[in-house]
Short mmCIF file of C-alpha atoms in Angstrom, two decimals:
data_model
loop_
_atom_site.label_atom_id
_atom_site.label_comp_id
_atom_site.label_asym_id
_atom_site.label_seq_id
_atom_site.Cartn_x
_atom_site.Cartn_y
_atom_site.Cartn_z
CA MET Q 1 0.00 0.00 0.00
CA THR Q 2 1.42 3.40 -1.00
CA ASP Q 3 1.51 6.36 1.38
CA LYS Q 4 -1.19 8.07 -0.70
CA GLU Q 5 -3.46 5.01 -0.50
CA LEU Q 6 -2.89 4.73 3.24
CA LEU Q 7 -3.84 8.38 3.68
CA SER Q 8 -7.08 7.91 1.74
CA ARG Q 9 -8.02 4.73 3.60
CA THR Q 10 -7.25 6.27 6.98
CA ILE Q 11 -9.54 9.22 6.28
CA SER Q 12 -12.28 6.88 5.05
CA TYR Q 13 -11.91 4.52 7.99
CA LEU Q 14 -12.01 7.24 10.64
CA ARG Q 15 -15.33 8.74 9.55
CA PHE Q 16 -17.56 6.09 11.13
CA PRO Q 17 -15.75 5.63 14.49
CA LEU Q 18 -15.69 9.39 14.91
CA THR Q 19 -19.43 9.52 14.28
CA VAL Q 20 -19.95 6.81 16.90
CA ALA Q 21 -18.00 9.00 19.32
CA VAL Q 22 -20.33 11.92 18.56
CA VAL Q 23 -23.34 9.73 19.36
CA TYR Q 24 -21.86 8.93 22.77
CA ILE Q 25 -21.28 12.65 23.36
CA HIS Q 26 -25.01 13.17 22.97
CA PHE Q 27 -25.97 10.37 25.35
CA ASN Q 28 -24.10 11.39 28.49
CA ILE Q 29 -26.71 10.23 31.02
CA SER Q 30 -24.44 10.88 34.00
CA ARG Q 31 -25.87 14.40 34.11
CA LYS Q 32 -29.65 14.04 33.69
CA GLY Q 33 -30.29 10.31 33.75
CA ILE Q 34 -33.31 9.08 31.79
CA SER Q 35 -36.57 11.03 31.96
CA VAL Q 36 -39.66 8.83 31.55
CA HIS Q 37 -43.13 10.31 32.16
CA GLY Q 38 -41.58 13.19 34.01
CA VAL Q 39 -39.51 10.99 36.36
CA ASN Q 40 -35.69 10.97 36.13
CA TYR Q 41 -33.99 7.60 36.56
CA GLY Q 42 -30.30 6.82 36.91
CA LEU Q 43 -29.27 9.81 39.03
CA ASN Q 44 -28.20 8.23 42.32
CA ASN Q 45 -25.01 6.48 41.29
CA PRO Q 46 -21.50 6.15 42.74
CA ASP Q 47 -18.64 8.36 41.59
CA TRP Q 48 -16.98 5.64 39.52
CA TYR Q 49 -20.11 5.45 37.34
CA VAL Q 50 -20.04 9.19 36.66
CA TYR Q 51 -16.29 9.17 35.99
CA LEU Q 52 -16.55 6.25 33.57
CA ILE Q 53 -19.33 7.80 31.53
CA ASN Q 54 -17.53 11.13 31.46
CA LEU Q 55 -14.34 9.36 30.34
CA ILE Q 56 -16.19 8.01 27.30
CA SER Q 57 -18.63 10.82 26.45
CA TYR Q 58 -16.63 13.87 27.52
CA VAL Q 59 -12.95 12.92 27.35
CA ILE Q 60 -12.36 10.34 24.60
CA ALA Q 61 -15.29 11.27 22.35
CA SER Q 62 -14.32 14.95 22.34
CA ILE Q 63 -11.61 14.14 19.79
CA ALA Q 64 -14.26 13.50 17.12
CA VAL Q 65 -15.47 16.90 15.91
CA PRO Q 66 -12.03 18.60 16.01
CA LEU Q 67 -10.66 15.73 13.94
CA PHE Q 68 -13.56 16.13 11.49
CA PHE Q 69 -12.58 19.79 11.07
CA PHE Q 70 -8.93 18.79 10.63
CA ILE Q 71 -9.79 16.30 7.89
CA SER Q 72 -12.12 18.80 6.21
CA GLY Q 73 -9.38 21.43 6.13
CA TYR Q 74 -6.92 18.98 4.62
CA LEU Q 75 -9.35 17.77 1.95
CA PHE Q 76 -10.35 21.32 1.02
CA PHE Q 77 -6.76 22.22 0.07
CA LYS Q 78 -5.29 18.82 -0.75
CA GLN Q 79 -4.65 19.66 -4.44
CA ASN Q 80 -1.89 22.05 -3.23
CA SER Q 81 -3.13 24.94 -5.38
CA PHE Q 82 -5.73 27.60 -4.77
CA ASN Q 83 -7.09 30.59 -6.67
CA MET Q 84 -10.42 32.37 -7.07
CA SER Q 85 -11.55 30.05 -9.84
CA ILE Q 86 -10.94 26.99 -7.63
CA PHE Q 87 -12.61 28.81 -4.74
CA ARG Q 88 -15.78 29.42 -6.78
CA GLN Q 89 -15.84 25.76 -7.86
CA LYS Q 90 -15.54 24.63 -4.26
CA LEU Q 91 -18.28 27.02 -3.16
CA ASN Q 92 -20.62 25.56 -5.78
CA SER Q 93 -19.83 21.98 -4.80
CA ARG Q 94 -20.39 22.75 -1.08
CA ILE Q 95 -23.95 23.91 -1.81
CA LYS Q 96 -24.79 20.28 -2.55
CA SER Q 97 -22.63 18.66 0.10
CA LEU Q 98 -23.15 21.14 2.99
CA VAL Q 99 -25.82 23.81 2.51
CA ILE Q 100 -28.71 21.70 1.22
CA PRO Q 101 -28.28 18.85 3.76
CA PHE Q 102 -27.89 21.41 6.56
CA PHE Q 103 -31.23 23.04 5.87
CA LEU Q 104 -33.03 19.77 5.10
CA TRP Q 105 -31.93 18.07 8.32
CA ASN Q 106 -32.83 21.07 10.43
CA LEU Q 107 -36.21 21.17 8.73
CA ILE Q 108 -36.62 17.48 9.63
CA ALA Q 109 -35.71 18.35 13.23
CA ILE Q 110 -38.41 21.04 13.25
CA ILE Q 111 -40.94 18.47 12.02
CA PHE Q 112 -39.82 16.02 14.72
CA GLN Q 113 -40.34 18.66 17.37
CA ALA Q 114 -43.75 19.61 15.98
CA VAL Q 115 -44.89 15.98 15.98
CA ARG Q 116 -44.07 15.79 19.68
CA LEU Q 117 -46.76 18.40 20.30
CA LEU Q 118 -49.56 16.29 18.83
CA PRO Q 119 -52.08 15.11 21.48
CA VAL Q 120 -51.70 11.49 20.36
CA PHE Q 121 -48.13 11.50 21.73
CA SER Q 122 -48.98 13.16 25.03
CA SER Q 123 -48.26 9.97 27.00
CA LEU Q 124 -44.74 9.74 25.55
CA PHE Q 125 -44.01 13.46 25.97
CA PRO Q 126 -46.03 14.55 28.99
CA GLY Q 127 -44.35 17.94 29.18
CA ALA Q 128 -44.93 18.79 25.53
CA TYR Q 129 -48.17 20.61 26.29
CA LYS Q 130 -46.06 23.30 27.97
CA THR Q 131 -44.29 24.04 24.69
CA GLU Q 132 -45.29 27.21 22.88
CA ILE Q 133 -44.74 27.99 19.23
CA LYS Q 134 -43.59 31.57 18.72
CA PHE Q 135 -42.94 32.31 15.09
CA SER Q 136 -40.93 35.20 13.71
CA ILE Q 137 -38.21 35.57 11.10
CA VAL Q 138 -35.61 36.06 13.83
CA ARG Q 139 -36.80 32.98 15.76
CA LEU Q 140 -36.82 30.92 12.57
CA PHE Q 141 -33.25 32.01 11.84
CA ASN Q 142 -32.25 31.10 15.41
CA THR Q 143 -33.88 27.69 15.05
CA PHE Q 144 -31.54 26.90 12.16
CA PHE Q 145 -28.41 28.56 13.52
CA ASN Q 146 -28.64 29.44 17.22
CA ASN Q 147 -31.41 27.48 18.90
CA ASN Q 148 -30.28 27.83 22.52
CA LEU Q 149 -31.76 29.75 25.47
CA GLN Q 150 -35.32 29.33 24.22
CA ASN Q 151 -34.86 31.75 21.33
CA GLY Q 152 -36.13 29.49 18.53
CA ILE Q 153 -39.70 28.95 17.36
CA PHE Q 154 -40.27 26.27 20.04
CA VAL Q 155 -40.29 27.67 23.55
CA SER Q 156 -40.61 25.09 26.30
CA PRO Q 157 -39.19 24.08 29.67
CA VAL Q 158 -35.50 23.21 29.38
CA GLU Q 159 -36.01 19.52 30.14
CA TYR Q 160 -38.29 19.10 27.14
CA THR Q 161 -36.24 20.96 24.56
CA MET Q 162 -34.17 19.31 21.85
CA THR Q 163 -31.26 21.67 22.57
CA GLU Q 164 -28.52 21.61 25.16
CA THR Q 165 -28.70 23.94 28.14
CA ILE Q 166 -25.06 25.02 28.13
CA ASN Q 167 -24.08 28.35 26.67
CA GLU Q 168 -23.28 27.33 23.13
CA ALA Q 169 -25.03 28.16 19.88
CA TYR Q 170 -26.50 25.10 18.19
CA PRO Q 171 -28.92 24.51 15.30
CA ILE Q 172 -32.07 22.64 16.30
CA ASP Q 173 -30.36 19.51 14.94
CA ILE Q 174 -27.51 19.91 17.40
CA PRO Q 175 -24.69 17.92 15.71
CA LEU Q 176 -25.00 20.11 12.61
CA TRP Q 177 -23.14 22.94 14.33
CA TYR Q 178 -20.16 21.24 12.70
CA ILE Q 179 -21.69 21.72 9.24
CA ARG Q 180 -22.70 25.30 10.07
CA ASP Q 181 -19.19 26.25 11.13
CA LEU Q 182 -17.64 24.29 8.27
CA MET Q 183 -19.69 26.46 5.90
CA VAL Q 184 -18.15 29.50 7.60
CA MET Q 185 -14.67 28.00 7.11
CA VAL Q 186 -15.38 27.45 3.41
CA VAL Q 187 -16.43 31.09 3.01
CA ILE Q 188 -13.27 32.38 4.72
CA SER Q 189 -10.99 29.77 3.13
CA PRO Q 190 -9.14 32.38 0.99
CA LEU Q 191 -8.15 34.11 4.24
CA VAL Q 192 -7.05 30.80 5.77
CA TYR Q 193 -5.00 30.05 2.64
CA TRP Q 194 -3.33 33.47 2.76
CA LEU Q 195 -2.50 33.16 6.47
CA VAL Q 196 -1.02 29.69 6.04
CA LYS Q 197 1.04 30.83 3.06
CA LYS Q 198 2.15 34.06 4.72
CA LEU Q 199 2.78 32.99 8.32
CA ARG Q 200 3.19 29.23 7.79
CA VAL Q 201 3.44 27.24 11.03
CA SER Q 202 3.45 30.44 13.12
CA TYR Q 203 -0.22 30.99 12.21
CA ILE Q 204 -1.14 27.46 13.33
CA ILE Q 205 0.69 27.93 16.64
CA ILE Q 206 -0.99 31.29 17.30
CA ILE Q 207 -4.52 30.17 16.52
CA GLY Q 208 -3.90 26.88 18.33
CA ALA Q 209 -2.72 28.68 21.46
CA PHE Q 210 -5.84 30.86 21.42
CA TRP Q 211 -8.07 27.80 21.02
CA CYS Q 212 -6.31 26.03 23.87
CA ILE Q 213 -6.90 28.85 26.35
CA ASN Q 214 -10.02 30.47 24.87
CA LYS Q 215 -12.05 29.87 28.01
CA VAL Q 216 -9.73 32.22 29.88
CA PHE Q 217 -11.30 34.97 27.80
CA PHE Q 218 -14.74 33.38 27.39
CA PRO Q 219 -15.36 31.33 30.57
CA GLU Q 220 -19.06 30.92 29.79
CA GLY Q 221 -18.36 29.45 26.38
CA GLY Q 222 -20.47 30.75 23.52
CA TYR Q 223 -20.12 30.92 19.76
CA ILE Q 224 -16.59 32.39 19.75
CA VAL Q 225 -15.31 29.29 21.57
CA MET Q 226 -17.07 27.03 19.07
CA LEU Q 227 -15.80 29.04 16.11
CA SER Q 228 -12.23 28.95 17.44
CA THR Q 229 -12.45 25.15 17.41
CA ALA Q 230 -13.51 25.19 13.78
CA LEU Q 231 -10.88 27.75 12.78
CA PHE Q 232 -7.92 26.08 14.49
CA PHE Q 233 -8.53 22.50 13.39
CA PHE Q 234 -9.64 23.46 9.88
CA SER Q 235 -6.49 25.61 9.59
CA TRP Q 236 -4.29 22.85 11.00
CA GLY Q 237 -5.58 20.40 8.41
CA SER Q 238 -5.28 23.10 5.74
CA TYR Q 239 -1.61 23.52 6.57
CA PHE Q 240 -0.94 19.90 5.57
CA GLY Q 241 -3.07 20.19 2.43
CA ILE Q 242 -1.63 23.50 1.24
CA ASN Q 243 1.94 22.29 1.73
CA GLY Q 244 1.30 18.86 0.21
CA ILE Q 245 2.24 17.03 3.42
CA ASN Q 246 0.87 13.53 4.07
CA PHE Q 247 -0.28 13.91 7.69
CA VAL Q 248 -0.69 10.15 8.11
CA VAL Q 249 2.99 9.63 7.36
CA LYS Q 250 3.94 12.50 9.67
CA MET Q 251 1.79 11.33 12.56
CA GLY Q 252 2.26 7.60 11.99
CA LYS Q 253 5.46 7.68 14.01
CA PHE Q 254 3.73 8.79 17.20
CA SER Q 255 1.66 5.74 18.15
CA ARG Q 256 3.62 5.55 21.42
CA PHE Q 257 1.95 8.80 22.40
CA ILE Q 258 -0.94 6.58 23.47
CA PHE Q 259 0.61 6.28 26.93
CA LEU Q 260 0.80 10.07 27.25
CA TYR Q 261 -2.79 10.32 26.02
CA MET Q 262 -3.95 7.75 28.59
CA LEU Q 263 -2.41 9.83 31.39
CA LEU Q 264 -4.04 13.00 30.03
CA ALA Q 265 -7.40 11.24 29.66
CA ILE Q 266 -7.32 10.06 33.28
CA ALA Q 267 -6.32 13.53 34.47
CA ASP Q 268 -9.10 15.02 32.35
CA MET Q 269 -11.64 12.60 33.82
CA PHE Q 270 -10.73 13.41 37.44
CA THR Q 271 -10.50 17.19 36.97
CA ILE Q 272 -13.63 17.65 34.87
CA TYR Q 273 -15.33 19.94 37.40
CA THR Q 274 -12.26 22.08 38.18
CA PRO Q 275 -11.56 25.57 36.74
CA TYR Q 276 -8.36 24.48 34.98
CA ASN Q 277 -9.78 21.35 33.37
CA PHE Q 278 -10.16 22.98 29.96
CA ILE Q 279 -6.37 23.18 29.57
CA ILE Q 280 -5.91 19.46 30.26
CA HIS Q 281 -8.94 18.68 28.10
CA ASN Q 282 -7.68 20.64 25.10
CA ILE Q 283 -4.14 19.30 25.30
CA GLY Q 284 -5.67 15.83 25.47
CA ILE Q 285 -7.61 16.50 22.26
CA LEU Q 286 -4.42 17.51 20.45
CA ILE Q 287 -2.49 14.41 21.56
CA GLY Q 288 -5.58 12.25 21.05
CA ILE Q 289 -5.90 13.29 17.40
CA VAL Q 290 -2.29 12.30 16.71
CA VAL Q 291 -2.77 8.97 18.51
CA VAL Q 292 -6.03 8.13 16.72
CA ILE Q 293 -4.57 8.89 13.30
CA SER Q 294 -1.36 6.98 14.05
CA LEU Q 295 -3.04 3.86 15.46
CA SER Q 296 -5.64 3.75 12.68
CA ALA Q 297 -3.03 4.12 9.94
CA ASN Q 298 -0.77 1.47 11.45
CA ARG Q 299 -3.60 -1.05 11.76
CA LEU Q 300 -4.84 -0.35 8.25
CA ALA Q 301 -1.30 -0.82 6.91
CA ASN Q 302 -1.00 -4.13 8.77
CA GLY Q 303 -4.39 -5.33 7.52
CA ARG Q 304 -5.86 -5.59 11.03
CA ILE Q 305 -8.77 -3.32 10.16
CA ARG Q 306 -10.42 -2.33 6.90
CA VAL Q 307 -12.91 0.17 5.56
CA ASN Q 308 -16.53 -1.03 5.53
CA ASN Q 309 -18.39 0.54 2.62
CA LEU Q 310 -21.86 0.56 4.25
CA LEU Q 311 -20.53 2.17 7.41
CA LEU Q 312 -18.58 4.71 5.37
CA THR Q 313 -21.47 5.76 3.15
CA SER Q 314 -23.99 5.89 6.02
CA THR Q 315 -21.77 8.04 8.24
CA PHE Q 316 -23.32 11.43 7.50
CA PHE Q 317 -26.85 10.01 7.73
CA VAL Q 318 -26.10 8.61 11.19
CA TYR Q 319 -24.41 11.86 12.19
CA ALA Q 320 -27.39 13.99 11.20
CA LEU Q 321 -30.21 11.73 12.44
CA HIS Q 322 -29.02 10.22 15.72
CA LYS Q 323 -29.67 13.17 18.03
CA LEU Q 324 -33.24 13.47 16.78
CA ILE Q 325 -34.12 9.96 17.94
CA ILE Q 326 -31.67 8.78 20.59
CA ASP Q 327 -33.51 10.23 23.61
CA ASP Q 328 -36.81 8.78 22.40
CA VAL Q 329 -35.21 5.38 21.74
CA ALA Q 330 -33.85 5.43 25.29
CA LYS Q 331 -37.17 6.44 26.85
CA ILE Q 332 -39.21 3.88 24.92
CA LEU Q 333 -36.82 0.99 25.61
CA PHE Q 334 -36.46 1.92 29.28
CA SER Q 335 -40.23 2.18 29.66
CA VAL Q 336 -41.21 -1.06 27.90
CA SER Q 337 -38.42 -3.14 29.42
CA HIS Q 338 -39.23 -2.05 33.00
CA LEU Q 339 -35.56 -1.91 33.89
CA PRO Q 340 -34.64 -1.42 37.55
CA ASP Q 341 -32.99 1.84 38.53
CA ASN Q 342 -29.67 0.14 39.21
CA THR Q 343 -26.14 1.45 38.59
CA TYR Q 344 -24.96 -1.59 36.63
CA VAL Q 345 -28.17 -1.77 34.63
CA MET Q 346 -27.88 1.92 33.78
CA LEU Q 347 -24.26 1.46 32.69
CA VAL Q 348 -25.22 -1.32 30.27
CA PHE Q 349 -28.13 0.86 29.11
CA TYR Q 350 -25.73 3.74 28.47
CA LEU Q 351 -23.41 1.54 26.42
CA MET Q 352 -26.20 -0.12 24.40
CA ILE Q 353 -28.56 2.74 23.48
CA PRO Q 354 -26.07 4.49 21.15
CA ILE Q 355 -25.37 1.16 19.43
CA ILE Q 356 -29.10 0.51 18.97
CA THR Q 357 -29.66 4.05 17.71
CA ILE Q 358 -26.78 3.80 15.25
CA SER Q 359 -28.11 0.45 14.01
CA LEU Q 360 -31.55 1.98 13.43
CA CYS Q 361 -29.99 4.87 11.52
CA ILE Q 362 -27.91 2.53 9.34
CA GLY Q 363 -30.97 0.36 8.69
CA LEU Q 364 -33.03 3.35 7.60
CA TYR Q 365 -30.19 4.62 5.44
CA TYR Q 366 -29.84 1.21 3.79
CA MET Q 367 -33.55 1.09 2.98
CA LEU Q 368 -33.56 4.64 1.61
CA ASN Q 369 -30.43 4.05 -0.42
CA ARG Q 370 -31.83 0.86 -1.86
CA PHE Q 371 -35.39 1.97 -2.65
CA ILE Q 372 -35.19 5.79 -2.86
CA PRO Q 373 -31.52 6.49 -3.64
CA SER Q 374 -32.27 10.02 -4.86
CA VAL Q 375 -33.56 10.95 -1.39
CA SER Q 376 -30.59 9.45 0.45
CA ALA Q 377 -28.25 11.22 -1.98
CA ILE Q 378 -29.82 14.61 -1.21
CA LEU Q 379 -29.86 14.01 2.56
CA THR Q 380 -26.20 12.97 2.60
CA GLY Q 381 -24.98 15.60 0.17
CA GLY Q 382 -23.96 12.96 -2.36
CA ARG Q 383 -21.38 11.46 0.00
#
């Protein structure tokens, strides 16, 4: 296998595992447990349970979206040439692969939320009757781009919303903040190209340093923190693409960093609620990206793992759909199975629900791709 082939296979292979990690990010039940008919289950658990779930959903899985941005930056500039003609071509191609799927999936999320308000589903969503629909152009815009703090068209108690309660700006289909910010990166890509060409590695170090300590300046989070993530990792990947550097070859020598990453991950897990955790967390993401790329490339080169075509092609579909259904899948299965509110039962439940949700998403994608391929092509941006 040539270095170029290994690079391509590594990028293809990573897409699905990274999506699985994103699903686990969105099912961190150590915080709220499972809410069924207005009752929260799985809250009274020992510390080891909380630490373990946070290790998976907060520490390890947090590598996923930054690495997606990194790969996107590399692929955007991988031809090692850039001018306004190429920029216009890329803008046109991203309308199909980013813009249209972004709006369609958020529209689907709006429909999902509206269906929850129907009286026939009142037993499944007992708090839905408290939701108000307040329509305006500004609220509609917020629903697609900044649906936090009850400023979208659906206004309801926090526990019944489809958004997160932390101070970040998400679309109504939460995972698509990555697509939203990737669209911003595409628009400013000429600036990124100029900065990389002009300042070279100094630009990456400067923007990386800001990203690493951004919460010093923005302790409450917010869109600037999210945008700095997109800008740094997209730029970092762009650096390799613009300079024609095979990042798999460069990072393939650092598989032994896994021991350093393990130490950082443990430190991150135990300091999660401390003021300085974000420094450990961000350094862990940087080292984790190098380790994930290195280990994946080495195993692909040795034939220990391979790219599965169905998993690869269904990745975006799973990414876009999972958050819309995972909480409902959990509630329905918990309710019909009459599971006891037990720490070990809840741990198994936490591990299994994302797998079940992902399987449902892949199954639906397979059926759509087989019987209505034009629809699946539009929803996945032709990926």
